[in-house]
Every structure is written in structure tokens, then in C-alpha cells.
Amino acid sequence: MVAYGIAKARAMANRTDWNERTEITKAVITWFDADYEYELEIENEDRMDNEEFIAWVEEKAESLAKADAESLHTVCEEIDSIDFTEKEIDDDALFDEEYENACEFEWECQTGR
């Protein structure tokens, strides 16, 4: 197994944007019926990349808003906006998790446990 410091240095050398990336975690579709404004939150549960998630939400926004309206026993008359929530990606934490998993796998392979 490669030592932690060496493995992390290699990982960081392969990324010019270490700890500078963001990911979209959810979208909020704001829609109206005849009387009220509603917000429908869509979580990025499948961890799609940003472009893929934006395209998917924009493509499905109308049908998602209509389904939400139906569940609320009303009718979606208009979609006002779609807002996306981003968070920073913690590459250090991701690396630590992957390194720990690799160490555990190697230990299991060597010990048979």
C-alpha cells in the first residue's frame, strides 16, 4: 500500500482544481397556481454531475411541477423559476474516505477477514 502522504500528493498532482470544485445538491422549482406560489425541492440523489442534473431538471420541470400540483389537489399554471443549490466539494475528505476504504480492502485481502 502506498503511504498516505505519497498517495495524497499524487492525487493532488492529478487535479488542478483540488478543493475548488462545486456540486449541485438540489434544485428548487418555483411554480404558481391561481392563488399561491409553491416550491418543489428536487434532490440530486443520484449525484449526477452539474450539467447533467441541470439538463434533467430543466427537461422535467413542467412534469414535476404538474405532479406536485396534482398531489396538492391544484393545477400548476406557470413555472416561475428554477434555482440550484451548490456546495463545495471537499476533495480532502473524499480522498481520506477512498484511502481508508483501500486500506480496509487490502487488510481484508491479506487476512481473509
Short mmCIF file of C-alpha atoms in Angstrom, two decimals, residues 22-28 40-57 64 83-87 89:
data_model
loop_
_atom_site.label_atom_id
_atom_site.label_comp_id
_atom_site.label_asym_id
_atom_site.label_seq_id
_atom_site.Cartn_x
_atom_site.Cartn_y
_atom_site.Cartn_z
CA THR A 22 -18.68 22.54 -6.53
CA GLU A 23 -21.58 20.18 -6.98
CA ILE A 24 -25.27 20.90 -7.32
CA THR A 25 -27.11 19.20 -4.49
CA LYS A 26 -30.68 20.25 -5.24
CA ALA A 27 -32.98 22.29 -7.43
CA VAL A 28 -35.95 24.34 -6.29
CA LEU A 40 -40.72 21.97 -5.10
CA GLU A 41 -37.30 20.72 -3.98
CA ILE A 42 -35.57 18.11 -6.11
CA GLU A 43 -32.55 16.43 -4.51
CA ASN A 44 -29.63 15.29 -6.67
CA GLU A 45 -29.82 11.82 -5.12
CA ASP A 46 -28.06 10.07 -7.99
CA ARG A 47 -25.14 12.52 -7.71
CA MET A 48 -25.35 13.49 -11.36
CA ASP A 49 -22.71 15.91 -12.50
CA ASN A 50 -23.79 19.56 -12.60
CA GLU A 51 -24.52 19.79 -16.32
CA GLU A 52 -26.44 16.53 -16.37
CA PHE A 53 -28.55 17.49 -13.33
CA ILE A 54 -29.36 20.96 -14.70
CA ALA A 55 -30.41 19.48 -18.05
CA TRP A 56 -32.52 16.80 -16.35
CA VAL A 57 -34.33 19.28 -14.08
CA LEU A 64 -42.51 17.58 -11.92
CA ASP A 83 -32.84 27.73 -8.61
CA PHE A 84 -29.94 25.40 -7.94
CA THR A 85 -28.10 24.93 -4.63
CA GLU A 86 -24.38 24.23 -4.83
CA LYS A 87 -21.90 23.11 -2.22
CA ILE A 89 -16.60 19.51 -2.85
#
